[in-house]
């Protein structure tokens, strides 16, 4: 329907505006999938991480870039707790 199309376009405009604002304010902006893997290449972050010229971040896990295994586990636990809390809010 026309309403759904207008709502979808409005959502896309909002996402574009937020992305542009974040890009101006942050050193790097990324998108992660539900498994916390990078959805794209994100060259700004690759440069900050000294990841290597021409090497993509697409598909790499965010947790792989956390130095110690202890910190990696804390990060994963924190994300899991936040996801569980957000899911609870959606079903309530």
mmCIF file of N, CA, C and O in Angstrom:
data_model
loop_
_atom_site.group_PDB
_atom_site.id
_atom_site.type_symbol
_atom_site.label_atom_id
_atom_site.label_comp_id
_atom_site.label_asym_id
_atom_site.label_seq_id
_atom_site.Cartn_x
_atom_site.Cartn_y
_atom_site.Cartn_z
ATOM 1 N N UNK A 1 0.833 -1.190 0.000
ATOM 2 C CA UNK A 1 0.000 0.000 0.000
ATOM 3 C C UNK A 1 0.880 1.257 0.000
ATOM 4 O O UNK A 1 2.075 1.191 0.265
ATOM 5 N N UNK A 2 0.260 2.375 -0.272
ATOM 6 C CA UNK A 2 0.981 3.646 -0.324
ATOM 7 C C UNK A 2 1.515 4.002 1.061
ATOM 8 O O UNK A 2 2.645 4.472 1.204
ATOM 9 N N UNK A 3 0.715 3.733 2.087
ATOM 10 C CA UNK A 3 1.137 4.047 3.459
ATOM 11 C C UNK A 3 2.414 3.289 3.825
ATOM 12 O O UNK A 3 3.345 3.844 4.389
ATOM 13 N N UNK A 4 2.457 2.000 3.507
ATOM 14 C CA UNK A 4 3.646 1.194 3.822
ATOM 15 C C UNK A 4 4.872 1.732 3.095
ATOM 16 O O UNK A 4 5.966 1.770 3.651
ATOM 17 N N UNK A 5 4.685 2.151 1.850
ATOM 18 C CA UNK A 5 5.808 2.682 1.081
ATOM 19 C C UNK A 5 6.306 3.987 1.680
ATOM 20 O O UNK A 5 7.511 4.216 1.791
ATOM 21 N N UNK A 6 5.382 4.855 2.102
ATOM 22 C CA UNK A 6 5.769 6.133 2.716
ATOM 23 C C UNK A 6 6.507 5.889 4.027
ATOM 24 O O UNK A 6 7.544 6.498 4.298
ATOM 25 N N UNK A 7 5.995 4.965 4.833
ATOM 26 C CA UNK A 7 6.645 4.633 6.107
ATOM 27 C C UNK A 7 8.036 4.059 5.855
ATOM 28 O O UNK A 7 9.002 4.414 6.533
ATOM 29 N N UNK A 8 8.171 3.189 4.873
ATOM 30 C CA UNK A 8 9.477 2.595 4.555
ATOM 31 C C UNK A 8 10.458 3.666 4.090
ATOM 32 O O UNK A 8 11.615 3.685 4.521
ATOM 33 N N UNK A 9 10.016 4.568 3.240
ATOM 34 C CA UNK A 9 10.898 5.637 2.764
ATOM 35 C C UNK A 9 11.301 6.572 3.902
ATOM 36 O O UNK A 9 12.436 7.006 3.975
ATOM 37 N N UNK A 10 10.355 6.868 4.795
ATOM 38 C CA UNK A 10 10.661 7.726 5.941
ATOM 39 C C UNK A 10 11.714 7.052 6.816
ATOM 40 O O UNK A 10 12.659 7.695 7.275
ATOM 41 N N UNK A 11 11.572 5.741 7.040
ATOM 42 C CA UNK A 11 12.547 5.002 7.841
ATOM 43 C C UNK A 11 13.923 5.020 7.202
ATOM 44 O O UNK A 11 14.931 5.163 7.879
ATOM 45 N N UNK A 12 13.974 4.890 5.877
ATOM 46 C CA UNK A 12 15.253 4.937 5.168
ATOM 47 C C UNK A 12 15.891 6.313 5.290
ATOM 48 O O UNK A 12 17.105 6.423 5.474
ATOM 49 N N UNK A 13 15.074 7.362 5.205
ATOM 50 C CA UNK A 13 15.589 8.733 5.341
ATOM 51 C C UNK A 13 16.147 8.953 6.741
ATOM 52 O O UNK A 13 17.209 9.563 6.902
ATOM 53 N N UNK A 14 15.454 8.449 7.752
ATOM 54 C CA UNK A 14 15.936 8.583 9.121
ATOM 55 C C UNK A 14 17.258 7.850 9.302
ATOM 56 O O UNK A 14 18.185 8.368 9.914
ATOM 57 N N UNK A 15 17.331 6.640 8.760
ATOM 58 C CA UNK A 15 18.569 5.859 8.897
ATOM 59 C C UNK A 15 19.722 6.559 8.190
ATOM 60 O O UNK A 15 20.832 6.624 8.711
ATOM 61 N N UNK A 16 19.469 7.126 7.026
ATOM 62 C CA UNK A 16 20.503 7.855 6.294
ATOM 63 C C UNK A 16 20.958 9.074 7.080
ATOM 64 O O UNK A 16 22.154 9.350 7.167
ATOM 65 N N UNK A 17 20.012 9.795 7.673
ATOM 66 C CA UNK A 17 20.355 10.984 8.453
ATOM 67 C C UNK A 17 21.195 10.615 9.673
ATOM 68 O O UNK A 17 22.202 11.269 9.967
ATOM 69 N N UNK A 18 20.804 9.571 10.380
ATOM 70 C CA UNK A 18 21.554 9.134 11.562
ATOM 71 C C UNK A 18 22.949 8.668 11.153
ATOM 72 O O UNK A 18 23.944 9.012 11.794
ATOM 73 N N UNK A 19 23.044 7.902 10.066
ATOM 74 C CA UNK A 19 24.344 7.427 9.596
ATOM 75 C C UNK A 19 25.259 8.590 9.228
ATOM 76 O O UNK A 19 26.443 8.582 9.553
ATOM 77 N N UNK A 20 24.702 9.597 8.563
ATOM 78 C CA UNK A 20 25.506 10.762 8.175
ATOM 79 C C UNK A 20 26.000 11.517 9.398
ATOM 80 O O UNK A 20 27.158 11.936 9.453
ATOM 81 N N UNK A 21 25.130 11.685 10.376
ATOM 82 C CA UNK A 21 25.504 12.379 11.605
ATOM 83 C C UNK A 21 26.597 11.614 12.350
ATOM 84 O O UNK A 21 27.596 12.188 12.777
ATOM 85 N N UNK A 22 26.424 10.311 12.491
ATOM 86 C CA UNK A 22 27.439 9.498 13.160
ATOM 87 C C UNK A 22 28.762 9.539 12.415
ATOM 88 O O UNK A 22 29.827 9.597 13.028
ATOM 89 N N UNK A 23 28.696 9.510 11.083
ATOM 90 C CA UNK A 23 29.913 9.534 10.278
ATOM 91 C C UNK A 23 30.695 10.825 10.489
ATOM 92 O O UNK A 23 31.922 10.815 10.479
ATOM 93 N N UNK A 24 29.981 11.932 10.709
ATOM 94 C CA UNK A 24 30.653 13.212 10.959
ATOM 95 C C UNK A 24 31.263 13.268 12.353
ATOM 96 O O UNK A 24 32.283 13.910 12.560
ATOM 97 N N UNK A 25 30.629 12.589 13.317
ATOM 98 C CA UNK A 25 31.039 12.711 14.711
ATOM 99 C C UNK A 25 31.996 11.619 15.185
ATOM 100 O O UNK A 25 32.687 11.796 16.176
ATOM 101 N N UNK A 26 32.025 10.499 14.479
ATOM 102 C CA UNK A 26 32.788 9.338 14.951
ATOM 103 C C UNK A 26 33.944 9.019 14.011
ATOM 104 O O UNK A 26 33.905 9.320 12.831
ATOM 105 N N UNK A 27 34.961 8.393 14.569
ATOM 106 C CA UNK A 27 36.102 7.962 13.761
ATOM 107 C C UNK A 27 35.707 6.866 12.782
ATOM 108 O O UNK A 27 36.229 6.790 11.676
ATOM 109 N N UNK A 28 34.784 5.993 13.197
ATOM 110 C CA UNK A 28 34.322 4.907 12.327
ATOM 111 C C UNK A 28 32.916 4.505 12.754
ATOM 112 O O UNK A 28 32.599 4.488 13.938
ATOM 113 N N UNK A 29 32.088 4.202 11.777
ATOM 114 C CA UNK A 29 30.726 3.737 12.014
ATOM 115 C C UNK A 29 30.580 2.408 11.291
ATOM 116 O O UNK A 29 30.964 2.286 10.128
ATOM 117 N N UNK A 30 30.055 1.409 11.984
ATOM 118 C CA UNK A 30 29.917 0.078 11.392
ATOM 119 C C UNK A 30 28.510 -0.456 11.606
ATOM 120 O O UNK A 30 27.769 0.037 12.455
ATOM 121 N N UNK A 31 28.172 -1.473 10.852
ATOM 122 C CA UNK A 31 26.929 -2.217 11.048
ATOM 123 C C UNK A 31 27.303 -3.660 11.326
ATOM 124 O O UNK A 31 28.160 -4.237 10.643
ATOM 125 N N UNK A 32 26.659 -4.236 12.343
ATOM 126 C CA UNK A 32 26.896 -5.626 12.712
ATOM 127 C C UNK A 32 25.621 -6.430 12.507
ATOM 128 O O UNK A 32 24.517 -5.903 12.658
ATOM 129 N N UNK A 33 25.785 -7.711 12.194
ATOM 130 C CA UNK A 33 24.615 -8.576 12.101
ATOM 131 C C UNK A 33 24.296 -9.123 13.497
ATOM 132 O O UNK A 33 24.934 -8.736 14.483
ATOM 133 N N UNK A 34 23.340 -10.018 13.577
ATOM 134 C CA UNK A 34 22.928 -10.556 14.879
ATOM 135 C C UNK A 34 24.015 -11.386 15.550
ATOM 136 O O UNK A 34 24.021 -11.539 16.762
ATOM 137 N N UNK A 35 24.949 -11.899 14.761
ATOM 138 C CA UNK A 35 26.058 -12.679 15.319
ATOM 139 C C UNK A 35 27.261 -11.794 15.625
ATOM 140 O O UNK A 35 28.348 -12.306 15.906
ATOM 141 N N UNK A 36 27.082 -10.472 15.570
ATOM 142 C CA UNK A 36 28.122 -9.479 15.828
ATOM 143 C C UNK A 36 29.266 -9.570 14.822
ATOM 144 O O UNK A 36 30.419 -9.360 15.148
ATOM 145 N N UNK A 37 28.911 -9.874 13.584
ATOM 146 C CA UNK A 37 29.869 -9.882 12.484
ATOM 147 C C UNK A 37 29.643 -8.637 11.637
ATOM 148 O O UNK A 37 28.523 -8.179 11.494
ATOM 149 N N UNK A 38 30.727 -8.099 11.090
ATOM 150 C CA UNK A 38 30.630 -6.888 10.282
ATOM 151 C C UNK A 38 29.838 -7.166 9.005
ATOM 152 O O UNK A 38 30.103 -8.144 8.309
ATOM 153 N N UNK A 39 28.893 -6.278 8.702
ATOM 154 C CA UNK A 39 28.059 -6.437 7.509
ATOM 155 C C UNK A 39 28.744 -5.911 6.245
ATOM 156 O O UNK A 39 28.289 -6.201 5.148
ATOM 157 N N UNK A 40 29.796 -5.160 6.385
ATOM 158 C CA UNK A 40 30.474 -4.585 5.228
ATOM 159 C C UNK A 40 31.964 -4.477 5.466
ATOM 160 O O UNK A 40 32.501 -5.020 6.432
ATOM 161 N N UNK A 41 32.627 -3.730 4.587
ATOM 162 C CA UNK A 41 34.083 -3.584 4.676
ATOM 163 C C UNK A 41 34.504 -2.568 5.744
ATOM 164 O O UNK A 41 35.362 -2.843 6.556
ATOM 165 N N UNK A 42 33.942 -1.386 5.770
ATOM 166 C CA UNK A 42 34.240 -0.335 6.739
ATOM 167 C C UNK A 42 35.723 0.030 6.792
ATOM 168 O O UNK A 42 36.431 -0.274 7.760
ATOM 169 N N UNK A 43 36.219 0.657 5.732
ATOM 170 C CA UNK A 43 37.650 0.973 5.638
ATOM 171 C C UNK A 43 38.164 1.880 6.754
ATOM 172 O O UNK A 43 39.326 1.755 7.158
ATOM 173 N N UNK A 44 37.320 2.784 7.294
ATOM 174 C CA UNK A 44 37.799 3.655 8.380
ATOM 175 C C UNK A 44 38.194 2.824 9.600
ATOM 176 O O UNK A 44 39.235 3.067 10.210
ATOM 177 N N UNK A 45 37.361 1.855 9.961
ATOM 178 C CA UNK A 45 37.690 1.003 11.105
ATOM 179 C C UNK A 45 38.891 0.117 10.784
ATOM 180 O O UNK A 45 39.768 -0.073 11.634
ATOM 181 N N UNK A 46 38.947 -0.397 9.576
ATOM 182 C CA UNK A 46 40.090 -1.232 9.183
ATOM 183 C C UNK A 46 41.388 -0.448 9.335
ATOM 184 O O UNK A 46 42.387 -0.984 9.817
ATOM 185 N N UNK A 47 41.371 0.826 8.955
ATOM 186 C CA UNK A 47 42.568 1.659 9.106
ATOM 187 C C UNK A 47 42.898 1.898 10.577
ATOM 188 O O UNK A 47 44.063 1.864 10.968
ATOM 189 N N UNK A 48 41.876 2.142 11.400
ATOM 190 C CA UNK A 48 42.116 2.353 12.829
ATOM 191 C C UNK A 48 42.700 1.105 13.486
ATOM 192 O O UNK A 48 43.534 1.189 14.384
ATOM 193 N N UNK A 49 42.255 -0.036 13.026
ATOM 194 C CA UNK A 49 42.741 -1.307 13.584
ATOM 195 C C UNK A 49 44.057 -1.759 12.969
ATOM 196 O O UNK A 49 44.608 -2.774 13.379
ATOM 197 N N UNK A 50 44.541 -1.008 11.984
ATOM 198 C CA UNK A 50 45.721 -1.382 11.212
ATOM 199 C C UNK A 50 45.524 -2.820 10.726
ATOM 200 O O UNK A 50 46.363 -3.691 10.891
ATOM 201 N N UNK A 51 44.373 -3.033 10.134
ATOM 202 C CA UNK A 51 43.942 -4.359 9.687
ATOM 203 C C UNK A 51 44.644 -4.791 8.408
ATOM 204 O O UNK A 51 44.706 -5.972 8.100
ATOM 205 N N UNK A 52 45.138 -3.845 7.668
ATOM 206 C CA UNK A 52 45.840 -4.183 6.434
ATOM 207 C C UNK A 52 45.119 -3.637 5.220
ATOM 208 O O UNK A 52 43.911 -3.729 5.126
ATOM 209 N N UNK A 53 45.873 -3.084 4.328
ATOM 210 C CA UNK A 53 45.322 -2.494 3.123
ATOM 211 C C UNK A 53 44.691 -3.573 2.250
ATOM 212 O O UNK A 53 45.298 -4.606 1.976
ATOM 213 N N UNK A 54 43.460 -3.334 1.852
ATOM 214 C CA UNK A 54 42.781 -4.263 0.958
ATOM 215 C C UNK A 54 42.121 -5.437 1.652
ATOM 216 O O UNK A 54 41.400 -6.199 1.018
ATOM 217 N N UNK A 55 42.368 -5.613 2.950
ATOM 218 C CA UNK A 55 41.727 -6.706 3.685
ATOM 219 C C UNK A 55 40.370 -6.224 4.190
ATOM 220 O O UNK A 55 40.255 -5.161 4.776
ATOM 221 N N UNK A 56 39.347 -7.018 3.952
ATOM 222 C CA UNK A 56 38.002 -6.620 4.340
ATOM 223 C C UNK A 56 37.661 -7.080 5.754
ATOM 224 O O UNK A 56 38.175 -8.093 6.230
ATOM 225 N N UNK A 57 36.779 -6.324 6.394
ATOM 226 C CA UNK A 57 36.252 -6.718 7.699
ATOM 227 C C UNK A 57 34.952 -7.505 7.545
ATOM 228 O O UNK A 57 34.482 -8.107 8.501
ATOM 229 N N UNK A 58 34.371 -7.491 6.344
ATOM 230 C CA UNK A 58 33.083 -8.150 6.105
ATOM 231 C C UNK A 58 33.135 -9.595 6.594
ATOM 232 O O UNK A 58 34.022 -10.371 6.236
ATOM 233 N N UNK A 59 32.194 -9.935 7.469
ATOM 234 C CA UNK A 59 32.100 -11.292 7.981
ATOM 235 C C UNK A 59 32.956 -11.584 9.202
ATOM 236 O O UNK A 59 32.758 -12.595 9.863
ATOM 237 N N UNK A 60 33.888 -10.682 9.516
ATOM 238 C CA UNK A 60 34.723 -10.883 10.709
ATOM 239 C C UNK A 60 33.903 -10.594 11.960
ATOM 240 O O UNK A 60 33.012 -9.752 11.957
ATOM 241 N N UNK A 61 34.196 -11.283 13.025
ATOM 242 C CA UNK A 61 33.495 -11.076 14.285
ATOM 243 C C UNK A 61 34.081 -9.888 15.038
ATOM 244 O O UNK A 61 35.303 -9.748 15.129
ATOM 245 N N UNK A 62 33.216 -9.063 15.579
ATOM 246 C CA UNK A 62 33.650 -7.928 16.383
ATOM 247 C C UNK A 62 34.509 -8.407 17.557
ATOM 248 O O UNK A 62 35.516 -7.798 17.897
ATOM 249 N N UNK A 63 34.138 -9.538 18.129
ATOM 250 C CA UNK A 63 34.855 -10.074 19.289
ATOM 251 C C UNK A 63 36.294 -10.467 18.953
ATOM 252 O O UNK A 63 37.155 -10.454 19.832
ATOM 253 N N UNK A 64 36.574 -10.782 17.694
ATOM 254 C CA UNK A 64 37.929 -11.170 17.305
ATOM 255 C C UNK A 64 38.937 -10.039 17.478
ATOM 256 O O UNK A 64 40.135 -10.287 17.520
ATOM 257 N N UNK A 65 38.456 -8.818 17.594
ATOM 258 C CA UNK A 65 39.351 -7.665 17.702
ATOM 259 C C UNK A 65 39.519 -7.194 19.147
ATOM 260 O O UNK A 65 40.100 -6.152 19.406
ATOM 261 N N UNK A 66 39.025 -7.978 20.086
ATOM 262 C CA UNK A 66 39.198 -7.677 21.508
ATOM 263 C C UNK A 66 40.407 -8.468 21.984
ATOM 264 O O UNK A 66 40.470 -9.692 21.802
ATOM 265 N N UNK A 67 41.352 -7.758 22.598
ATOM 266 C CA UNK A 67 42.668 -8.313 22.908
ATOM 267 C C UNK A 67 42.718 -9.576 23.728
ATOM 268 O O UNK A 67 43.307 -10.568 23.313
ATOM 269 N N UNK A 68 42.128 -9.592 24.898
ATOM 270 C CA UNK A 68 42.284 -10.755 25.774
ATOM 271 C C UNK A 68 41.033 -11.633 25.734
ATOM 272 O O UNK A 68 39.921 -11.160 25.509
ATOM 273 N N UNK A 69 41.233 -12.914 25.989
ATOM 274 C CA UNK A 69 40.096 -13.841 25.989
ATOM 275 C C UNK A 69 39.121 -13.499 27.114
ATOM 276 O O UNK A 69 37.913 -13.645 26.958
ATOM 277 N N UNK A 70 39.644 -12.999 28.230
ATOM 278 C CA UNK A 70 38.780 -12.599 29.348
ATOM 279 C C UNK A 70 37.868 -11.437 28.935
ATOM 280 O O UNK A 70 36.662 -11.456 29.194
ATOM 281 N N UNK A 71 38.442 -10.431 28.281
ATOM 282 C CA UNK A 71 37.645 -9.292 27.822
ATOM 283 C C UNK A 71 36.650 -9.704 26.735
ATOM 284 O O UNK A 71 35.538 -9.202 26.670
ATOM 285 N N UNK A 72 37.059 -10.650 25.879
ATOM 286 C CA UNK A 72 36.161 -11.157 24.832
ATOM 287 C C UNK A 72 34.935 -11.802 25.454
ATOM 288 O O UNK A 72 33.802 -11.570 25.031
ATOM 289 N N UNK A 73 35.148 -12.611 26.489
ATOM 290 C CA UNK A 73 34.035 -13.280 27.171
ATOM 291 C C UNK A 73 33.128 -12.270 27.870
ATOM 292 O O UNK A 73 31.904 -12.392 27.827
ATOM 293 N N UNK A 74 33.714 -11.263 28.507
ATOM 294 C CA UNK A 74 32.921 -10.215 29.156
ATOM 295 C C UNK A 74 32.064 -9.480 28.127
ATOM 296 O O UNK A 74 30.900 -9.181 28.370
ATOM 297 N N UNK A 75 32.662 -9.188 26.981
ATOM 298 C CA UNK A 75 31.943 -8.505 25.901
ATOM 299 C C UNK A 75 30.757 -9.351 25.433
ATOM 300 O O UNK A 75 29.631 -8.865 25.331
ATOM 301 N N UNK A 76 31.004 -10.638 25.176
ATOM 302 C CA UNK A 76 29.937 -11.529 24.706
ATOM 303 C C UNK A 76 28.815 -11.656 25.739
ATOM 304 O O UNK A 76 27.642 -11.651 25.390
ATOM 305 N N UNK A 77 29.190 -11.760 27.015
ATOM 306 C CA UNK A 77 28.192 -11.856 28.078
ATOM 307 C C UNK A 77 27.359 -10.580 28.159
ATOM 308 O O UNK A 77 26.140 -10.628 28.312
ATOM 309 N N UNK A 78 28.028 -9.442 28.055
ATOM 310 C CA UNK A 78 27.331 -8.155 28.110
ATOM 311 C C UNK A 78 26.333 -8.014 26.964
ATOM 312 O O UNK A 78 25.195 -7.597 27.159
ATOM 313 N N UNK A 79 26.749 -8.385 25.759
ATOM 314 C CA UNK A 79 25.869 -8.305 24.593
ATOM 315 C C UNK A 79 24.691 -9.255 24.756
ATOM 316 O O UNK A 79 23.548 -8.912 24.462
ATOM 317 N N UNK A 80 24.952 -10.471 25.245
ATOM 318 C CA UNK A 80 23.883 -11.450 25.429
ATOM 319 C C UNK A 80 22.855 -10.948 26.448
ATOM 320 O O UNK A 80 21.643 -11.092 26.251
ATOM 321 N N UNK A 81 23.329 -10.317 27.529
ATOM 322 C CA UNK A 81 22.419 -9.779 28.542
ATOM 323 C C UNK A 81 21.569 -8.655 27.971
ATOM 324 O O UNK A 81 20.368 -8.590 28.211
ATOM 325 N N UNK A 82 22.188 -7.778 27.193
ATOM 326 C CA UNK A 82 21.446 -6.672 26.582
ATOM 327 C C UNK A 82 20.430 -7.182 25.573
ATOM 328 O O UNK A 82 19.322 -6.690 25.505
ATOM 329 N N UNK A 83 20.810 -8.196 24.811
ATOM 330 C CA UNK A 83 19.893 -8.766 23.820
ATOM 331 C C UNK A 83 18.702 -9.429 24.519
ATOM 332 O O UNK A 83 17.562 -9.284 24.083
ATOM 333 N N UNK A 84 18.970 -10.129 25.611
ATOM 334 C CA UNK A 84 17.893 -10.776 26.356
ATOM 335 C C UNK A 84 16.954 -9.723 26.949
ATOM 336 O O UNK A 84 15.737 -9.886 26.929
ATOM 337 N N UNK A 85 17.517 -8.629 27.440
ATOM 338 C CA UNK A 85 16.694 -7.551 27.996
ATOM 339 C C UNK A 85 15.847 -6.885 26.919
ATOM 340 O O UNK A 85 14.670 -6.591 27.127
ATOM 341 N N UNK A 86 16.433 -6.665 25.755
ATOM 342 C CA UNK A 86 15.690 -6.046 24.648
ATOM 343 C C UNK A 86 14.587 -6.983 24.159
ATOM 344 O O UNK A 86 13.486 -6.534 23.869
ATOM 345 N N UNK A 87 14.865 -8.274 24.091
ATOM 346 C CA UNK A 87 13.852 -9.230 23.654
ATOM 347 C C UNK A 87 12.708 -9.278 24.647
ATOM 348 O O UNK A 87 11.541 -9.377 24.260
ATOM 349 N N UNK A 88 13.020 -9.165 25.932
ATOM 350 C CA UNK A 88 11.983 -9.147 26.958
ATOM 351 C C UNK A 88 11.078 -7.939 26.820
ATOM 352 O O UNK A 88 9.868 -8.025 27.017
ATOM 353 N N UNK A 89 11.650 -6.793 26.461
ATOM 354 C CA UNK A 89 10.861 -5.580 26.279
ATOM 355 C C UNK A 89 9.931 -5.701 25.072
ATOM 356 O O UNK A 89 8.830 -5.181 25.075
ATOM 357 N N UNK A 90 10.393 -6.401 24.039
ATOM 358 C CA UNK A 90 9.582 -6.565 22.829
ATOM 359 C C UNK A 90 8.396 -7.477 23.060
ATOM 360 O O UNK A 90 7.349 -7.306 22.452
ATOM 361 N N UNK A 91 8.554 -8.477 23.937
ATOM 362 C CA UNK A 91 7.471 -9.427 24.166
ATOM 363 C C UNK A 91 6.543 -8.992 25.282
ATOM 364 O O UNK A 91 5.478 -9.556 25.446
ATOM 365 N N UNK A 92 6.948 -8.007 26.050
ATOM 366 C CA UNK A 92 6.117 -7.558 27.184
ATOM 367 C C UNK A 92 4.950 -6.708 26.733
ATOM 368 O O UNK A 92 4.853 -6.174 25.711
#
